[in-house]
PDB file of N, CA and C in Angstrom:
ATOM      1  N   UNK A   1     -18.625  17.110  45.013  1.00 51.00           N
ATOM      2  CA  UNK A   1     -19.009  15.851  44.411  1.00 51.00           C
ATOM      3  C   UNK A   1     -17.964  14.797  44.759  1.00 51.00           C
ATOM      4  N   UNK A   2     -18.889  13.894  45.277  1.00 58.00           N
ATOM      5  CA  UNK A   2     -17.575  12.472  45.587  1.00 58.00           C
ATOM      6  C   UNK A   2     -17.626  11.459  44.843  1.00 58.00           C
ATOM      7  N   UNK A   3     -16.286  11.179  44.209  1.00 48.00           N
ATOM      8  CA  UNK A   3     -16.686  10.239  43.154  1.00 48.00           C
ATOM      9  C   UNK A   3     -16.548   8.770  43.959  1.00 48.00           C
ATOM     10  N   UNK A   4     -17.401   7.622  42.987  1.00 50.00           N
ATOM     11  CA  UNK A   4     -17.532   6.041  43.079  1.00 50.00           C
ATOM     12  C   UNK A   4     -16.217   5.191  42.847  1.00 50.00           C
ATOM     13  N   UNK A   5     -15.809   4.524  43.723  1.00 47.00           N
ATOM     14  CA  UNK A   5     -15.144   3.715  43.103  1.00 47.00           C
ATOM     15  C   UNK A   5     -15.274   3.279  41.521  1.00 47.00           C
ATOM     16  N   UNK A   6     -15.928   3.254  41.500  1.00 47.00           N
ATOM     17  CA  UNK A   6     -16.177   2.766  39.760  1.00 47.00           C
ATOM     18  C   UNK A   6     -16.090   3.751  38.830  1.00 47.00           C
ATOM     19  N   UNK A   7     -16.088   5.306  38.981  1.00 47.00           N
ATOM     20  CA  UNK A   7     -15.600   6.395  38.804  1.00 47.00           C
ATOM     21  C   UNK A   7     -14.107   5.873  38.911  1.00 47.00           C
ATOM     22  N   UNK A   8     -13.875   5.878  39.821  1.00 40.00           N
ATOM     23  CA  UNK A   8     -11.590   6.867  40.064  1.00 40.00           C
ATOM     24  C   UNK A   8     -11.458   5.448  39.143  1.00 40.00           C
ATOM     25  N   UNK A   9     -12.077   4.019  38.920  1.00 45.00           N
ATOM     26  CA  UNK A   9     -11.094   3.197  38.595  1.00 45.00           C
ATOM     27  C   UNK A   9     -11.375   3.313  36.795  1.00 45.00           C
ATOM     28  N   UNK A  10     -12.208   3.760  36.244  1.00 45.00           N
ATOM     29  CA  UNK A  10     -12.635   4.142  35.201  1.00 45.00           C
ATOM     30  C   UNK A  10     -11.499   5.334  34.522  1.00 45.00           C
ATOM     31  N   UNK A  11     -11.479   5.997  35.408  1.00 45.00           N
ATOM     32  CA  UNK A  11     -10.412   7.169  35.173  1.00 45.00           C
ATOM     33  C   UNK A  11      -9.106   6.966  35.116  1.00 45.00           C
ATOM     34  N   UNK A  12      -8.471   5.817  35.948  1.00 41.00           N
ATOM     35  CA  UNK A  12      -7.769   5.773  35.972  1.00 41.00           C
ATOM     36  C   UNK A  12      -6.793   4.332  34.518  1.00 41.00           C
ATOM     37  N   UNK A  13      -7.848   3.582  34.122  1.00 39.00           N
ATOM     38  CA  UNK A  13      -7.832   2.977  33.322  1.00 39.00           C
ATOM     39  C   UNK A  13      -8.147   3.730  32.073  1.00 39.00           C
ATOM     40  N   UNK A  14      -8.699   4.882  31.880  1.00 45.00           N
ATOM     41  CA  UNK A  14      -8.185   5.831  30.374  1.00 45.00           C
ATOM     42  C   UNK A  14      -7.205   6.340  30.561  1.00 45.00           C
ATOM     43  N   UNK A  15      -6.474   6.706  31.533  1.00 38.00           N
ATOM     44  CA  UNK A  15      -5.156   7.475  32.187  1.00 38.00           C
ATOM     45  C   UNK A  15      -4.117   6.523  31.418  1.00 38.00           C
ATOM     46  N   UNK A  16      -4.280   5.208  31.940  1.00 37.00           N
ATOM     47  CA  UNK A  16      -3.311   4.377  31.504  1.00 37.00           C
ATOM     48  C   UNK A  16      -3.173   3.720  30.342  1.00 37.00           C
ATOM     49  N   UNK A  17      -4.631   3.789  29.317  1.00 36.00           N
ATOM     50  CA  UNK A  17      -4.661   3.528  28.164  1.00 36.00           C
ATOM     51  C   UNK A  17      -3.885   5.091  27.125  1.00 36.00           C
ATOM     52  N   UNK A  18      -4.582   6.236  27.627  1.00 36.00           N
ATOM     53  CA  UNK A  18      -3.775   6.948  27.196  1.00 36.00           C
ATOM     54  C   UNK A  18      -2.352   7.183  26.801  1.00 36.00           C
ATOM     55  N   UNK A  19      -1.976   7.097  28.279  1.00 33.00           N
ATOM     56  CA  UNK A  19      -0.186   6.805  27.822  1.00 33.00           C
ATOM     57  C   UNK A  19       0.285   5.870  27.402  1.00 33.00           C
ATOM     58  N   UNK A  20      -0.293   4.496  27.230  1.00 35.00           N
ATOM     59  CA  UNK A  20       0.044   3.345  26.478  1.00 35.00           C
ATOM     60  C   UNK A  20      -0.288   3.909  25.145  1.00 35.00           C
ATOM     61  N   UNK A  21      -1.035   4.464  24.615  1.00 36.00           N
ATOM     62  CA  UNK A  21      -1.275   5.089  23.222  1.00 36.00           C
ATOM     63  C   UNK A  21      -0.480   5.965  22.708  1.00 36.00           C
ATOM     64  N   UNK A  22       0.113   6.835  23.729  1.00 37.00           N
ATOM     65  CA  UNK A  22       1.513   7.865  23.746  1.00 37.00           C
ATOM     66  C   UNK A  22       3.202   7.465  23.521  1.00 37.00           C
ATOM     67  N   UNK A  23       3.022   6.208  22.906  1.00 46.00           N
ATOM     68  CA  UNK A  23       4.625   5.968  23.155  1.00 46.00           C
ATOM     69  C   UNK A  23       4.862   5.990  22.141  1.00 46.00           C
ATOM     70  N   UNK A  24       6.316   6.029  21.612  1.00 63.00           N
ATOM     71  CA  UNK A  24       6.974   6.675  20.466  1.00 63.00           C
ATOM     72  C   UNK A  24       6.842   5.365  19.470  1.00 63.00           C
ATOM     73  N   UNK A  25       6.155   4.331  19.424  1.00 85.00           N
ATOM     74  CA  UNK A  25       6.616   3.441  18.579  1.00 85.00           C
ATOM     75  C   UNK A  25       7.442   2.088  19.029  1.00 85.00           C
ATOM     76  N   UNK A  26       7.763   1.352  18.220  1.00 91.00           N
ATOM     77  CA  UNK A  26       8.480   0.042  18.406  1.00 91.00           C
ATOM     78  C   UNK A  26       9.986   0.469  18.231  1.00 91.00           C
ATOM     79  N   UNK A  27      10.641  -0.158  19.337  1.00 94.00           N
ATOM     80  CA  UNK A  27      11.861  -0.104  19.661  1.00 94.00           C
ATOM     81  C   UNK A  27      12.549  -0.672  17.992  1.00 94.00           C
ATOM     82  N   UNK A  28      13.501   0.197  17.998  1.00 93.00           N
ATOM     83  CA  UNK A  28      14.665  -0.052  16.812  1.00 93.00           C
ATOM     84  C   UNK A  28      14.875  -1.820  16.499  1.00 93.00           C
ATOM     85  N   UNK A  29      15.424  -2.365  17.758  1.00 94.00           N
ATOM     86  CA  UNK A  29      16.158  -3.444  17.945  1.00 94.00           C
ATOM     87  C   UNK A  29      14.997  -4.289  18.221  1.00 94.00           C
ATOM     88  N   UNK A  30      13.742  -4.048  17.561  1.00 96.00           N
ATOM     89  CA  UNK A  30      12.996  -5.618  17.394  1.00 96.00           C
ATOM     90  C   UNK A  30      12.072  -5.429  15.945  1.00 96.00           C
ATOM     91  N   UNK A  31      12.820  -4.295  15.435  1.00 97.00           N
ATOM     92  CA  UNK A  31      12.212  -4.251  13.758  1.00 97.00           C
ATOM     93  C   UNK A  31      12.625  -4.684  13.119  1.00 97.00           C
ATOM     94  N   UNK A  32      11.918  -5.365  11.942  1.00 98.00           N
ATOM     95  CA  UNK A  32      12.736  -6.157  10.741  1.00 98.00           C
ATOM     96  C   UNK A  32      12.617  -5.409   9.266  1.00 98.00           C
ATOM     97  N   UNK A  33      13.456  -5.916   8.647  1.00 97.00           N
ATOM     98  CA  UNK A  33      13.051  -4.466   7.261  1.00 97.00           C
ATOM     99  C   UNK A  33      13.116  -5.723   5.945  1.00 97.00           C
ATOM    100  N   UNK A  34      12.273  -5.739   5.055  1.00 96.00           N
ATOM    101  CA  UNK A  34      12.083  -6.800   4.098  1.00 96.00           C
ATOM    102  C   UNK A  34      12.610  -6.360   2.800  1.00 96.00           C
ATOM    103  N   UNK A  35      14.521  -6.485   2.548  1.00 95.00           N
ATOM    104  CA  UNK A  35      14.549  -6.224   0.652  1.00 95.00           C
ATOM    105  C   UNK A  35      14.219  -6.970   0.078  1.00 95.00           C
ATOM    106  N   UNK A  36      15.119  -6.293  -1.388  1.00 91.00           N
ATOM    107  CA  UNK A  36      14.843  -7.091  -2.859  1.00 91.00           C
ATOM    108  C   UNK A  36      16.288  -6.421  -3.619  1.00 91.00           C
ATOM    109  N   UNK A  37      16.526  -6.967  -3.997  1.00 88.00           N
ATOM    110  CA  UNK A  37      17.387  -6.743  -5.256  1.00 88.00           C
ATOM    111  C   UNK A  37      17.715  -7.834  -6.525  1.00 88.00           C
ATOM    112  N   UNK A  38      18.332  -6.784  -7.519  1.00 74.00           N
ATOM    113  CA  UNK A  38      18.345  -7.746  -8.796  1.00 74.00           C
ATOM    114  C   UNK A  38      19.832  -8.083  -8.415  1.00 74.00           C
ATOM    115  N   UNK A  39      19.826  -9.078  -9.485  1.00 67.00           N
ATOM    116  CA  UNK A  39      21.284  -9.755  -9.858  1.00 67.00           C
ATOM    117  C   UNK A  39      22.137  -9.534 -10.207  1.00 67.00           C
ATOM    118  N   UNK A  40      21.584  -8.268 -11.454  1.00 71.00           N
ATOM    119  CA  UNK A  40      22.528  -7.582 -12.304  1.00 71.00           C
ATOM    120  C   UNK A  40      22.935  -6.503 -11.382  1.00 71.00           C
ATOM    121  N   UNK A  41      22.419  -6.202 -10.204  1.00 73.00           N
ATOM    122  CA  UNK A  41      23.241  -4.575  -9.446  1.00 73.00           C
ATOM    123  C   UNK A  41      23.500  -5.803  -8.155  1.00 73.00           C
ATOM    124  N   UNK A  42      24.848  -5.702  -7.492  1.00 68.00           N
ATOM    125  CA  UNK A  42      24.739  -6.517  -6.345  1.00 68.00           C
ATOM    126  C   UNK A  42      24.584  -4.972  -5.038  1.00 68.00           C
ATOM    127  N   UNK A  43      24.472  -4.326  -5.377  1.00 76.00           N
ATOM    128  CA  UNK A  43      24.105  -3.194  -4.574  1.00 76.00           C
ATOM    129  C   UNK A  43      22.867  -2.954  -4.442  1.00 76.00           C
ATOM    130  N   UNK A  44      21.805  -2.761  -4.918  1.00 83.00           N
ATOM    131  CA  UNK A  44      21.087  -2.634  -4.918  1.00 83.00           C
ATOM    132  C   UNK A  44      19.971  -3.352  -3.589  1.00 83.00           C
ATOM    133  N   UNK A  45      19.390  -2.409  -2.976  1.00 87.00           N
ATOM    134  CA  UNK A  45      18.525  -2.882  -1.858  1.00 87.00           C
ATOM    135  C   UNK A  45      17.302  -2.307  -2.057  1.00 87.00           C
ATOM    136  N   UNK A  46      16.915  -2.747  -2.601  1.00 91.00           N
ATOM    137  CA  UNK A  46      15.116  -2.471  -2.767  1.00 91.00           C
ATOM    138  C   UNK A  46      14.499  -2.448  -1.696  1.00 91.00           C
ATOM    139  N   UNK A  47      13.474  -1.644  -0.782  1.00 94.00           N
ATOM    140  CA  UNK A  47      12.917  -1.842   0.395  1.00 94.00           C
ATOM    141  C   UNK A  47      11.195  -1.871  -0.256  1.00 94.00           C
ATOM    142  N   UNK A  48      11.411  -3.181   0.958  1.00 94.00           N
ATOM    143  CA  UNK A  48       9.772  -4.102   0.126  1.00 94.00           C
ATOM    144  C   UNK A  48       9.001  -3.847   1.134  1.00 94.00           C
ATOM    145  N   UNK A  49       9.580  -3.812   2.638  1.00 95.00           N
ATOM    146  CA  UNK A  49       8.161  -3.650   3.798  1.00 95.00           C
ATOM    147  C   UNK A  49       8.910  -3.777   4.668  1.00 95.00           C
ATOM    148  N   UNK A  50       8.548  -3.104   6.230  1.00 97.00           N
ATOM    149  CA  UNK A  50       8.835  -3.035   7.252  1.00 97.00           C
ATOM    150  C   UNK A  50       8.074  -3.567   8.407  1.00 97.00           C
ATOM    151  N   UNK A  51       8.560  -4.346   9.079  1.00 97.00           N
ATOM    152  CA  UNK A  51       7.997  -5.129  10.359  1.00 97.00           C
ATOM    153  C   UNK A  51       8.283  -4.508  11.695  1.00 97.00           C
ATOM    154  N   UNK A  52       7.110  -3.935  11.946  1.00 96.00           N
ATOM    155  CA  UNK A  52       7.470  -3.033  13.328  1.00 96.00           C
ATOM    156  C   UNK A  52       5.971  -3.123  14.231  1.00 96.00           C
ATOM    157  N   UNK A  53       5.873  -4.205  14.337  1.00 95.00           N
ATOM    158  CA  UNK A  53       4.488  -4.435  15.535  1.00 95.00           C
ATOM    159  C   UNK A  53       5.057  -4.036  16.904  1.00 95.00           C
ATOM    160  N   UNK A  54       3.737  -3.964  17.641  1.00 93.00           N
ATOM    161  CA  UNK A  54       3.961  -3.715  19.100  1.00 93.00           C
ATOM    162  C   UNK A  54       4.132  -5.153  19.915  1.00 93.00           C
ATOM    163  N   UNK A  55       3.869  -6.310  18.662  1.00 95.00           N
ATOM    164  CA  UNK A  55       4.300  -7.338  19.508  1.00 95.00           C
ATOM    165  C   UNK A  55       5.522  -8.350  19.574  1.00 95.00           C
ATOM    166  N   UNK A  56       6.508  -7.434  19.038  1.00 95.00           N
ATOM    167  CA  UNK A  56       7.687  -7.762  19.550  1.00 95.00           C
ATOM    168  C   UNK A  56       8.650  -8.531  18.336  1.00 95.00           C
ATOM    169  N   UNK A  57      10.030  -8.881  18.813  1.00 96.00           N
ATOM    170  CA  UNK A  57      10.736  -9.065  17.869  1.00 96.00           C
ATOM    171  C   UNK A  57      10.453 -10.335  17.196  1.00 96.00           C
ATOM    172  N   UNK A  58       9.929 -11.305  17.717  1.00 97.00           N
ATOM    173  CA  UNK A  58       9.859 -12.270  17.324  1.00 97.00           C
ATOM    174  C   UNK A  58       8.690 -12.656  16.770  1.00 97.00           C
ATOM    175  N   UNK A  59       7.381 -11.672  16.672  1.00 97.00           N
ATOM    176  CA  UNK A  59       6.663 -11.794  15.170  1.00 97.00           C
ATOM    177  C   UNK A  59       7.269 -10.868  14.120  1.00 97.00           C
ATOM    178  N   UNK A  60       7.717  -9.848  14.461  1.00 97.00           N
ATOM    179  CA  UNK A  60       8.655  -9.337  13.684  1.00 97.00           C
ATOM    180  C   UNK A  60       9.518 -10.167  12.371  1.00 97.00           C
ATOM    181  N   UNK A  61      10.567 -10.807  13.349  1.00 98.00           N
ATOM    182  CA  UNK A  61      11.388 -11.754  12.182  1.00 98.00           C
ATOM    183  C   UNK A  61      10.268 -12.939  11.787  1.00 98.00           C
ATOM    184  N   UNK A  62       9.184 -13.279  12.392  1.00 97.00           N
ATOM    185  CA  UNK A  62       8.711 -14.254  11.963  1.00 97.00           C
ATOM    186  C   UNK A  62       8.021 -14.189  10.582  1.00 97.00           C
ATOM    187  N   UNK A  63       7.357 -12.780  11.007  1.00 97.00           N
ATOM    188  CA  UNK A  63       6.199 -12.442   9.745  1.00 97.00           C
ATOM    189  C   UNK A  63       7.460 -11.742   8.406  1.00 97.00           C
ATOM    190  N   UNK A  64       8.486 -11.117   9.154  1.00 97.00           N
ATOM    191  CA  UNK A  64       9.334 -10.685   7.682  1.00 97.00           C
ATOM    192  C   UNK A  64       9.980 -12.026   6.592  1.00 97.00           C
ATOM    193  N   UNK A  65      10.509 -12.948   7.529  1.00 97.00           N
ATOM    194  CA  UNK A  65      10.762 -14.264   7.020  1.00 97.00           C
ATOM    195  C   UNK A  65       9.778 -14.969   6.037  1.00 97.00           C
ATOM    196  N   UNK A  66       8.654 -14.713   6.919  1.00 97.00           N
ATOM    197  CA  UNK A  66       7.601 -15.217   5.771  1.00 97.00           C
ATOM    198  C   UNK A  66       7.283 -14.619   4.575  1.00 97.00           C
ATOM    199  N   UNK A  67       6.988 -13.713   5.071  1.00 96.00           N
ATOM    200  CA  UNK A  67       7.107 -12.458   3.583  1.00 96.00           C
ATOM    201  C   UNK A  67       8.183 -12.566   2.471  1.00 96.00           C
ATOM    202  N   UNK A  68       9.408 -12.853   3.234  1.00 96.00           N
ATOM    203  CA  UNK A  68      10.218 -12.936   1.996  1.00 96.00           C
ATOM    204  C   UNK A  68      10.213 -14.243   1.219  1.00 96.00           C
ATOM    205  N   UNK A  69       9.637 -15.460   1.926  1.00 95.00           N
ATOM    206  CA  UNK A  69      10.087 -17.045   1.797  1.00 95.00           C
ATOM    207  C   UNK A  69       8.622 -16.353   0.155  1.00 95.00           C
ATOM    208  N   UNK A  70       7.166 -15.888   0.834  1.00 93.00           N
ATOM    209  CA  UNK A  70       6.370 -15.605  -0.338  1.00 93.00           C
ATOM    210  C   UNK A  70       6.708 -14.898  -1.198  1.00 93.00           C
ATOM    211  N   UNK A  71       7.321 -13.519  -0.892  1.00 91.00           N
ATOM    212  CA  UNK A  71       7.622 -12.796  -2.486  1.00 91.00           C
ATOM    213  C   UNK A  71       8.702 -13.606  -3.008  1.00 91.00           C
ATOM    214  N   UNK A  72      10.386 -14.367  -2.507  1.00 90.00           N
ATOM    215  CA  UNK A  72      11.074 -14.699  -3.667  1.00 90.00           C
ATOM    216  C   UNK A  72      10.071 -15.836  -4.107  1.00 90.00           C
ATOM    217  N   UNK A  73       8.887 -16.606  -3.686  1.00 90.00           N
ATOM    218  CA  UNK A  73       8.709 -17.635  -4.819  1.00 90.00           C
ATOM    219  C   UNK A  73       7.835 -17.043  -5.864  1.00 90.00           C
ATOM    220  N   UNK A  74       6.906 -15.587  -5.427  1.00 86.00           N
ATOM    221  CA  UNK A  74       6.570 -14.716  -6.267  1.00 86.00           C
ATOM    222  C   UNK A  74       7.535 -14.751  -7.475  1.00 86.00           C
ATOM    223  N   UNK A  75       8.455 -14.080  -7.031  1.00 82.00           N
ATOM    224  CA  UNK A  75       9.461 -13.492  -8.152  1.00 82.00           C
ATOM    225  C   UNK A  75       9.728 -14.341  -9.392  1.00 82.00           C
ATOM    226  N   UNK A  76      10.081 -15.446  -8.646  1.00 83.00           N
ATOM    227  CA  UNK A  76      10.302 -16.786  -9.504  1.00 83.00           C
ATOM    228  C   UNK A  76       9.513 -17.405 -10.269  1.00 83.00           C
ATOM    229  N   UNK A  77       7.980 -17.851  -9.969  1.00 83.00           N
ATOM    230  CA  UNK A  77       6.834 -18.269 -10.196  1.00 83.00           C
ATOM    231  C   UNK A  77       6.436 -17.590 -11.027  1.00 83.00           C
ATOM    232  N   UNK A  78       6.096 -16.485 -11.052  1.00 76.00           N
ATOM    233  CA  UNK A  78       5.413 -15.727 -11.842  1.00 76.00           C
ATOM    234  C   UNK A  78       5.973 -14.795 -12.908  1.00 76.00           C
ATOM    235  N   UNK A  79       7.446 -14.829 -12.257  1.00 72.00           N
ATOM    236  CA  UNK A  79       7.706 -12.766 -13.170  1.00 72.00           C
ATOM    237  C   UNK A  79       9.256 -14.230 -13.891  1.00 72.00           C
ATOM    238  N   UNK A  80       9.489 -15.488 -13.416  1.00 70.00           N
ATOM    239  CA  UNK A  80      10.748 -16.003 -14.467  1.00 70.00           C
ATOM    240  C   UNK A  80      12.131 -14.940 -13.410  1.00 70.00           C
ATOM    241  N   UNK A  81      12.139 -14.330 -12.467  1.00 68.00           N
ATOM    242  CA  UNK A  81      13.526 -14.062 -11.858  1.00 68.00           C
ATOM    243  C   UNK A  81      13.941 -14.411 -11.338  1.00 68.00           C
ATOM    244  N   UNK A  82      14.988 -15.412 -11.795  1.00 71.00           N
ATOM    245  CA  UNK A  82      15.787 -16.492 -10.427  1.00 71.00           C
ATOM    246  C   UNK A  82      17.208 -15.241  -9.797  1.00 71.00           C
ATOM    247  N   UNK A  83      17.401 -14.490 -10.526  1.00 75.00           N
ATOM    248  CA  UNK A  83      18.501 -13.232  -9.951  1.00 75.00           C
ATOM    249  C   UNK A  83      17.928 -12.480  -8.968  1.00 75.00           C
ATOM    250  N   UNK A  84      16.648 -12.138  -8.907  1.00 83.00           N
ATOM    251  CA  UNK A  84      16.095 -11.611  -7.605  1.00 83.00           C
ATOM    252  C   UNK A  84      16.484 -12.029  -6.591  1.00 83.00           C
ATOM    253  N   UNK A  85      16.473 -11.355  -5.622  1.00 88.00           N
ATOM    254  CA  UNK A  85      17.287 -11.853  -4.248  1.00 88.00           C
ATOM    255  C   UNK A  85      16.550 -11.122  -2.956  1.00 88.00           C
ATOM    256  N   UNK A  86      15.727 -12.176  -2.538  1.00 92.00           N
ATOM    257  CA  UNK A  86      14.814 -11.236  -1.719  1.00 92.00           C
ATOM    258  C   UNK A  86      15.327 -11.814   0.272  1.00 92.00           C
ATOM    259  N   UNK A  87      15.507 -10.720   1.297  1.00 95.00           N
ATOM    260  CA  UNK A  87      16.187 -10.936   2.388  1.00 95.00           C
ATOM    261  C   UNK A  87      15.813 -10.326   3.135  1.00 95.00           C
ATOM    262  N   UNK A  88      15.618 -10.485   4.657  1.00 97.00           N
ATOM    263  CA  UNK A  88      15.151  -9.548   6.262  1.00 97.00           C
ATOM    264  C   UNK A  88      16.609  -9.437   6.805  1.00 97.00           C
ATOM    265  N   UNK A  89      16.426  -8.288   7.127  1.00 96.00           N
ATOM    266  CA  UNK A  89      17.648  -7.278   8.215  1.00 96.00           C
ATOM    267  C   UNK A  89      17.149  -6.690   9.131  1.00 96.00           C
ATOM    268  N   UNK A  90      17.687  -7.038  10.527  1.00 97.00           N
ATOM    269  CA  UNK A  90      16.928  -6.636  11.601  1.00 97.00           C
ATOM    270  C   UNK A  90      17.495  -4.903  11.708  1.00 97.00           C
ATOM    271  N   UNK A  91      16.403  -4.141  12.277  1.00 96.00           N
ATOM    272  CA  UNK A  91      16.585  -2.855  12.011  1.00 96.00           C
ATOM    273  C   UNK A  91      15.375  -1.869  10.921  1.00 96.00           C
ATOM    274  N   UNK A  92      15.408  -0.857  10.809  1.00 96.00           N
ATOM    275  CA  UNK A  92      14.838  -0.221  10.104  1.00 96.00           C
ATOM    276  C   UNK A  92      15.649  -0.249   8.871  1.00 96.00           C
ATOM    277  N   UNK A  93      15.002   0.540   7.949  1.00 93.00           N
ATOM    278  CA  UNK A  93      16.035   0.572   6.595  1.00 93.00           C
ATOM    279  C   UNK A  93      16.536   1.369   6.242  1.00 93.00           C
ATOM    280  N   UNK A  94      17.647   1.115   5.710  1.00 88.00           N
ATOM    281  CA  UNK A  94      19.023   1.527   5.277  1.00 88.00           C
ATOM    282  C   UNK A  94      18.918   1.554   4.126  1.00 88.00           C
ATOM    283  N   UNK A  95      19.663   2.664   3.382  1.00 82.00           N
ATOM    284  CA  UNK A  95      19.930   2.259   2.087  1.00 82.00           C
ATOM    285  C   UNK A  95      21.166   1.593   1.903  1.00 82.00           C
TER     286      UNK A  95
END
């Protein structure tokens, strides 16, 4: 059996979707990690959400930034916590 051009290029475009589907994830150094902490513990790092798209560092910090600019006015607005302290750190999270 001889295959069609439109065959091998078919094949070869799941070949390459495949291993694009096979990769380990988003690189370390373009993840952002979204805390929280109170006032009364200055230690304290609450982990609120993690930013790890495949499209890169810079929706990364964009969308974690935003996230935090919305939950501290959450915090404030609604729950009365001006000691909340909400912040992005590039990286995964740490305690």
């Amino acid at each position: 059996m001889r295959w069609s051009d439109a065959q091998l290029v078919a094949v070869v475009v799941m070949s390459l979707s495949a291993a694009a589907c096979g990769e380990k994830g988003t690189p370390d150094s373009e993840v952002y990690t979204l805390y929280a902490g109170a006032g009364s513990d200055k230690f304290n790092r609450g982990h609120e959400a993690t930013f790890d798209s495949h499209y890169g560092e810079a929706i990364n910090a964009y969308s974690c930034e935003r996230a935090q600019r919305l939950l501290q006015a959450e915090f404030q607005r609604s729950i009365g916590l001006e000691e909340v302290k909400v912040w992005c750190e590039k990286g995964r999270y740490k305690k």
